[in-house]
Amino acid sequence: MAAPSGRSGGWLRAALAGAALLCLAAGAAEEEPGTAGFDVRPGGEVHSFSRSLGDYSCTFTYSAQGGTNEQWQMNVAVSDDNLLFSCSIWRPQGKSYLFFTQFKAEVKGAKIEHAMAYSQAAVGAQSDIPLKQEEFEVTETTVSHREGKFRFELSKLLIVAKTPRDEL
């Protein structure tokens, strides 16, 4: 479920591109509503950071080792038509030097249609480097590391979720 499914691939690709643009815009303007900075703290303890927007929320839970705190950002947004909720979590400096022992991003109020995890976030001349599909798993509401397959590198998560809509 990490890649867009064939059943709705066109609009999902467009939505993912929109979420990626939101992520880039958020990196340029910290004051943008829905964007917040937080420290990813090593030490092996489990930590969480959450953001909400209306009826939707995103929570990033992780455990990491090595180094010192890193500044990360989270952006949550809802599409103009209120059909999509996006959650982007990333390290603005690109590649994280921390050793992640676990991670999970969970959305509430919407169902994940597309998600991708990256070992390096695009910055300057460097590109996003996605994790291999076997390193993480996607359910209707979570994106998380896959025990025994995840290679401990994480620098960015992108989630696009479909919001429930009332049928008339």
PDB file of C-alpha atoms in Angstrom:
ATOM      1  CA  MET A   1       0.000   0.000   0.000  1.00  0.00           C
ATOM      2  CA  ALA A   2       3.042   2.269  -0.015  1.00  0.00           C
ATOM      3  CA  ALA A   3       2.721   3.127  -3.687  1.00  0.00           C
ATOM      4  CA  PRO A   4      -0.434   4.584  -5.219  1.00  0.00           C
ATOM      5  CA  SER A   5      -2.880   1.855  -6.070  1.00  0.00           C
ATOM      6  CA  GLY A   6      -4.180   1.332  -9.585  1.00  0.00           C
ATOM      7  CA  ARG A   7      -7.758   2.004  -8.557  1.00  0.00           C
ATOM      8  CA  SER A   8      -7.165   5.697  -8.024  1.00  0.00           C
ATOM      9  CA  GLY A   9      -3.600   6.249  -9.185  1.00  0.00           C
ATOM     10  CA  GLY A  10      -4.088   9.508 -11.112  1.00  0.00           C
ATOM     11  CA  TRP A  11      -5.587  11.646  -8.397  1.00  0.00           C
ATOM     12  CA  LEU A  12      -3.409   9.994  -5.756  1.00  0.00           C
ATOM     13  CA  ARG A  13      -0.239  10.885  -7.641  1.00  0.00           C
ATOM     14  CA  ALA A  14      -1.511  14.452  -7.903  1.00  0.00           C
ATOM     15  CA  ALA A  15      -2.344  14.466  -4.196  1.00  0.00           C
ATOM     16  CA  LEU A  16       1.091  13.125  -3.304  1.00  0.00           C
ATOM     17  CA  ALA A  17       2.722  15.782  -5.453  1.00  0.00           C
ATOM     18  CA  GLY A  18       0.582  18.347  -3.616  1.00  0.00           C
ATOM     19  CA  ALA A  19       1.634  16.920  -0.260  1.00  0.00           C
ATOM     20  CA  ALA A  20       5.267  17.085  -1.326  1.00  0.00           C
ATOM     21  CA  LEU A  21       4.782  20.737  -2.324  1.00  0.00           C
ATOM     22  CA  LEU A  22       3.184  21.410   1.056  1.00  0.00           C
ATOM     23  CA  CYS A  23       6.217  19.843   2.676  1.00  0.00           C
ATOM     24  CA  LEU A  24       8.574  22.041   0.650  1.00  0.00           C
ATOM     25  CA  ALA A  25       6.543  25.161   1.351  1.00  0.00           C
ATOM     26  CA  ALA A  26       6.418  24.290   5.035  1.00  0.00           C
ATOM     27  CA  GLY A  27      10.183  24.011   5.116  1.00  0.00           C
ATOM     28  CA  ALA A  28      10.435  27.544   3.730  1.00  0.00           C
ATOM     29  CA  ALA A  29       7.949  29.127   6.142  1.00  0.00           C
ATOM     30  CA  GLU A  30       7.952  27.843   9.711  1.00  0.00           C
ATOM     31  CA  GLU A  31       5.074  30.148  10.672  1.00  0.00           C
ATOM     32  CA  GLU A  32       2.700  28.489   8.215  1.00  0.00           C
ATOM     33  CA  PRO A  33      -0.397  27.204  10.030  1.00  0.00           C
ATOM     34  CA  GLY A  34      -0.184  23.453  10.484  1.00  0.00           C
ATOM     35  CA  THR A  35       3.650  23.396  10.608  1.00  0.00           C
ATOM     36  CA  ALA A  36       5.576  22.967  13.820  1.00  0.00           C
ATOM     37  CA  GLY A  37       9.159  22.234  14.726  1.00  0.00           C
ATOM     38  CA  PHE A  38      10.112  19.625  17.304  1.00  0.00           C
ATOM     39  CA  ASP A  39      13.242  17.925  18.599  1.00  0.00           C
ATOM     40  CA  VAL A  40      13.915  14.292  17.786  1.00  0.00           C
ATOM     41  CA  ARG A  41      15.735  13.128  20.895  1.00  0.00           C
ATOM     42  CA  PRO A  42      18.113  10.164  21.048  1.00  0.00           C
ATOM     43  CA  GLY A  43      18.609   8.034  24.137  1.00  0.00           C
ATOM     44  CA  GLY A  44      16.525   4.970  23.311  1.00  0.00           C
ATOM     45  CA  GLU A  45      13.302   6.183  24.951  1.00  0.00           C
ATOM     46  CA  VAL A  46      10.032   6.284  23.033  1.00  0.00           C
ATOM     47  CA  HIS A  47       8.867   9.844  22.232  1.00  0.00           C
ATOM     48  CA  SER A  48       5.832  11.229  20.381  1.00  0.00           C
ATOM     49  CA  PHE A  49       4.884  14.468  18.658  1.00  0.00           C
ATOM     50  CA  SER A  50       1.375  15.318  17.391  1.00  0.00           C
ATOM     51  CA  ARG A  51      -0.387  17.942  15.320  1.00  0.00           C
ATOM     52  CA  SER A  52      -4.116  18.334  14.751  1.00  0.00           C
ATOM     53  CA  LEU A  53      -6.137  20.212  12.177  1.00  0.00           C
ATOM     54  CA  GLY A  54      -9.893  20.197  12.633  1.00  0.00           C
ATOM     55  CA  ASP A  55     -11.122  16.600  12.864  1.00  0.00           C
ATOM     56  CA  TYR A  56      -7.759  15.134  11.774  1.00  0.00           C
ATOM     57  CA  SER A  57      -4.503  14.463  13.588  1.00  0.00           C
ATOM     58  CA  CYS A  58      -1.085  12.966  12.977  1.00  0.00           C
ATOM     59  CA  THR A  59       1.188  11.490  15.656  1.00  0.00           C
ATOM     60  CA  PHE A  60       4.839  10.563  15.093  1.00  0.00           C
ATOM     61  CA  THR A  61       6.210   8.079  17.630  1.00  0.00           C
ATOM     62  CA  TYR A  62       9.845   6.983  17.560  1.00  0.00           C
ATOM     63  CA  SER A  63      12.891   5.773  19.426  1.00  0.00           C
ATOM     64  CA  ALA A  64      16.394   6.792  18.325  1.00  0.00           C
ATOM     65  CA  GLN A  65      20.021   6.417  19.396  1.00  0.00           C
ATOM     66  CA  GLY A  66      23.249   8.351  18.840  1.00  0.00           C
ATOM     67  CA  GLY A  67      24.280  11.990  18.705  1.00  0.00           C
ATOM     68  CA  THR A  68      22.247  14.857  20.095  1.00  0.00           C
ATOM     69  CA  ASN A  69      18.804  16.323  19.446  1.00  0.00           C
ATOM     70  CA  GLU A  70      17.866  17.049  15.833  1.00  0.00           C
ATOM     71  CA  GLN A  71      15.363  19.691  14.767  1.00  0.00           C
ATOM     72  CA  TRP A  72      12.530  18.165  12.695  1.00  0.00           C
ATOM     73  CA  GLN A  73       9.258  19.573  11.372  1.00  0.00           C
ATOM     74  CA  MET A  74       5.715  18.312  10.949  1.00  0.00           C
ATOM     75  CA  ASN A  75       3.112  19.800   8.627  1.00  0.00           C
ATOM     76  CA  VAL A  76      -0.551  18.830   8.548  1.00  0.00           C
ATOM     77  CA  ALA A  77      -2.948  20.128   5.889  1.00  0.00           C
ATOM     78  CA  VAL A  78      -6.390  19.494   4.438  1.00  0.00           C
ATOM     79  CA  SER A  79      -7.097  19.921   0.723  1.00  0.00           C
ATOM     80  CA  ASP A  80      -9.374  22.768  -0.370  1.00  0.00           C
ATOM     81  CA  ASP A  81     -12.147  20.278  -1.180  1.00  0.00           C
ATOM     82  CA  ASN A  82     -11.700  18.627   2.260  1.00  0.00           C
ATOM     83  CA  LEU A  83     -11.195  15.198   0.635  1.00  0.00           C
ATOM     84  CA  LEU A  84      -7.531  14.702   1.586  1.00  0.00           C
ATOM     85  CA  PHE A  85      -5.530  15.096   4.781  1.00  0.00           C
ATOM     86  CA  SER A  86      -1.735  15.145   4.542  1.00  0.00           C
ATOM     87  CA  CYS A  87       0.942  14.729   7.157  1.00  0.00           C
ATOM     88  CA  SER A  88       4.587  15.403   6.374  1.00  0.00           C
ATOM     89  CA  ILE A  89       7.379  14.767   8.878  1.00  0.00           C
ATOM     90  CA  TRP A  90      10.957  15.607   7.943  1.00  0.00           C
ATOM     91  CA  ARG A  91      14.403  16.819   8.909  1.00  0.00           C
ATOM     92  CA  PRO A  92      14.939  20.142   7.084  1.00  0.00           C
ATOM     93  CA  GLN A  93      18.715  19.591   6.943  1.00  0.00           C
ATOM     94  CA  GLY A  94      18.207  16.445   4.843  1.00  0.00           C
ATOM     95  CA  LYS A  95      19.759  13.260   6.161  1.00  0.00           C
ATOM     96  CA  SER A  96      19.393  12.383   9.820  1.00  0.00           C
ATOM     97  CA  TYR A  97      22.474  11.060  11.580  1.00  0.00           C
ATOM     98  CA  LEU A  98      20.381   9.357  14.284  1.00  0.00           C
ATOM     99  CA  PHE A  99      19.901   5.592  14.431  1.00  0.00           C
ATOM    100  CA  PHE A 100      16.120   4.980  14.585  1.00  0.00           C
ATOM    101  CA  THR A 101      15.234   1.763  16.381  1.00  0.00           C
ATOM    102  CA  GLN A 102      11.515   2.238  15.656  1.00  0.00           C
ATOM    103  CA  PHE A 103       9.051   4.677  14.127  1.00  0.00           C
ATOM    104  CA  LYS A 104       5.322   4.981  13.565  1.00  0.00           C
ATOM    105  CA  ALA A 105       3.193   7.772  12.141  1.00  0.00           C
ATOM    106  CA  GLU A 106      -0.519   7.476  12.848  1.00  0.00           C
ATOM    107  CA  VAL A 107      -3.370   9.508  11.376  1.00  0.00           C
ATOM    108  CA  LYS A 108      -6.788   9.845  12.996  1.00  0.00           C
ATOM    109  CA  GLY A 109      -9.973  10.870  11.202  1.00  0.00           C
ATOM    110  CA  ALA A 110      -8.841   9.684   7.757  1.00  0.00           C
ATOM    111  CA  LYS A 111      -7.612   6.516   5.984  1.00  0.00           C
ATOM    112  CA  ILE A 112      -4.169   6.376   4.395  1.00  0.00           C
ATOM    113  CA  GLU A 113      -4.226   6.196   0.606  1.00  0.00           C
ATOM    114  CA  HIS A 114      -0.508   6.719   0.042  1.00  0.00           C
ATOM    115  CA  ALA A 115       2.563   6.831   2.251  1.00  0.00           C
ATOM    116  CA  MET A 116       6.281   6.925   1.687  1.00  0.00           C
ATOM    117  CA  ALA A 117       9.281   6.871   4.000  1.00  0.00           C
ATOM    118  CA  TYR A 118      12.729   8.213   3.131  1.00  0.00           C
ATOM    119  CA  SER A 119      16.251   7.677   4.444  1.00  0.00           C
ATOM    120  CA  GLN A 120      17.238  11.126   3.107  1.00  0.00           C
ATOM    121  CA  ALA A 121      15.099  14.224   2.619  1.00  0.00           C
ATOM    122  CA  ALA A 122      15.736  16.478  -0.376  1.00  0.00           C
ATOM    123  CA  VAL A 123      17.784  19.558   0.464  1.00  0.00           C
ATOM    124  CA  GLY A 124      19.958  21.652  -1.830  1.00  0.00           C
ATOM    125  CA  ALA A 125      21.278  19.472  -4.659  1.00  0.00           C
ATOM    126  CA  GLN A 126      20.439  16.242  -2.804  1.00  0.00           C
ATOM    127  CA  SER A 127      17.319  14.249  -3.652  1.00  0.00           C
ATOM    128  CA  ASP A 128      14.886  12.262  -1.545  1.00  0.00           C
ATOM    129  CA  ILE A 129      16.065   8.681  -1.099  1.00  0.00           C
ATOM    130  CA  PRO A 130      13.118   6.366  -0.379  1.00  0.00           C
ATOM    131  CA  LEU A 131      13.320   3.413   1.966  1.00  0.00           C
ATOM    132  CA  LYS A 132      12.916   0.025   0.328  1.00  0.00           C
ATOM    133  CA  GLN A 133       9.313  -1.198   0.391  1.00  0.00           C
ATOM    134  CA  GLU A 134      10.216  -4.080   2.716  1.00  0.00           C
ATOM    135  CA  GLU A 135      11.595  -1.683   5.376  1.00  0.00           C
ATOM    136  CA  PHE A 136       8.206  -0.241   6.354  1.00  0.00           C
ATOM    137  CA  GLU A 137       4.538  -1.154   6.359  1.00  0.00           C
ATOM    138  CA  VAL A 138       1.376   0.830   5.756  1.00  0.00           C
ATOM    139  CA  THR A 139      -2.068   0.125   7.200  1.00  0.00           C
ATOM    140  CA  GLU A 140      -5.266   2.179   6.955  1.00  0.00           C
ATOM    141  CA  THR A 141      -4.064   4.516   9.710  1.00  0.00           C
ATOM    142  CA  THR A 142      -0.323   3.930  10.299  1.00  0.00           C
ATOM    143  CA  VAL A 143       3.073   3.895   8.630  1.00  0.00           C
ATOM    144  CA  SER A 144       5.687   2.066  10.687  1.00  0.00           C
ATOM    145  CA  HIS A 145       9.048   0.339  10.576  1.00  0.00           C
ATOM    146  CA  ARG A 146       9.062  -3.359   9.740  1.00  0.00           C
ATOM    147  CA  GLU A 147      10.811  -5.309  12.486  1.00  0.00           C
ATOM    148  CA  GLY A 148      13.966  -7.036  11.216  1.00  0.00           C
ATOM    149  CA  LYS A 149      13.834  -5.277   7.815  1.00  0.00           C
ATOM    150  CA  PHE A 150      14.138  -1.566   8.689  1.00  0.00           C
ATOM    151  CA  ARG A 151      17.746  -0.368   8.324  1.00  0.00           C
ATOM    152  CA  PHE A 152      17.525   2.304  11.070  1.00  0.00           C
ATOM    153  CA  GLU A 153      17.670   5.331   8.711  1.00  0.00           C
ATOM    154  CA  LEU A 154      14.798   7.808   8.574  1.00  0.00           C
ATOM    155  CA  SER A 155      14.700  11.442   7.448  1.00  0.00           C
ATOM    156  CA  LYS A 156      11.188  11.978   6.095  1.00  0.00           C
ATOM    157  CA  LEU A 157       7.659  10.546   6.047  1.00  0.00           C
ATOM    158  CA  LEU A 158       4.843  11.627   3.720  1.00  0.00           C
ATOM    159  CA  ILE A 159       1.235  10.543   4.214  1.00  0.00           C
ATOM    160  CA  VAL A 160      -1.831  11.324   2.119  1.00  0.00           C
ATOM    161  CA  ALA A 161      -5.096  10.126   3.662  1.00  0.00           C
ATOM    162  CA  LYS A 162      -8.637  10.182   2.359  1.00  0.00           C
ATOM    163  CA  THR A 163     -11.109  11.919   4.641  1.00  0.00           C
ATOM    164  CA  PRO A 164     -14.569  10.471   5.215  1.00  0.00           C
ATOM    165  CA  ARG A 165     -17.167  12.295   3.206  1.00  0.00           C
ATOM    166  CA  ASP A 166     -20.858  12.406   3.797  1.00  0.00           C
ATOM    167  CA  GLU A 167     -22.834  10.808   0.983  1.00  0.00           C
ATOM    168  CA  LEU A 168     -25.993  12.670   0.072  1.00  0.00           C
TER     169      LEU A 168
END
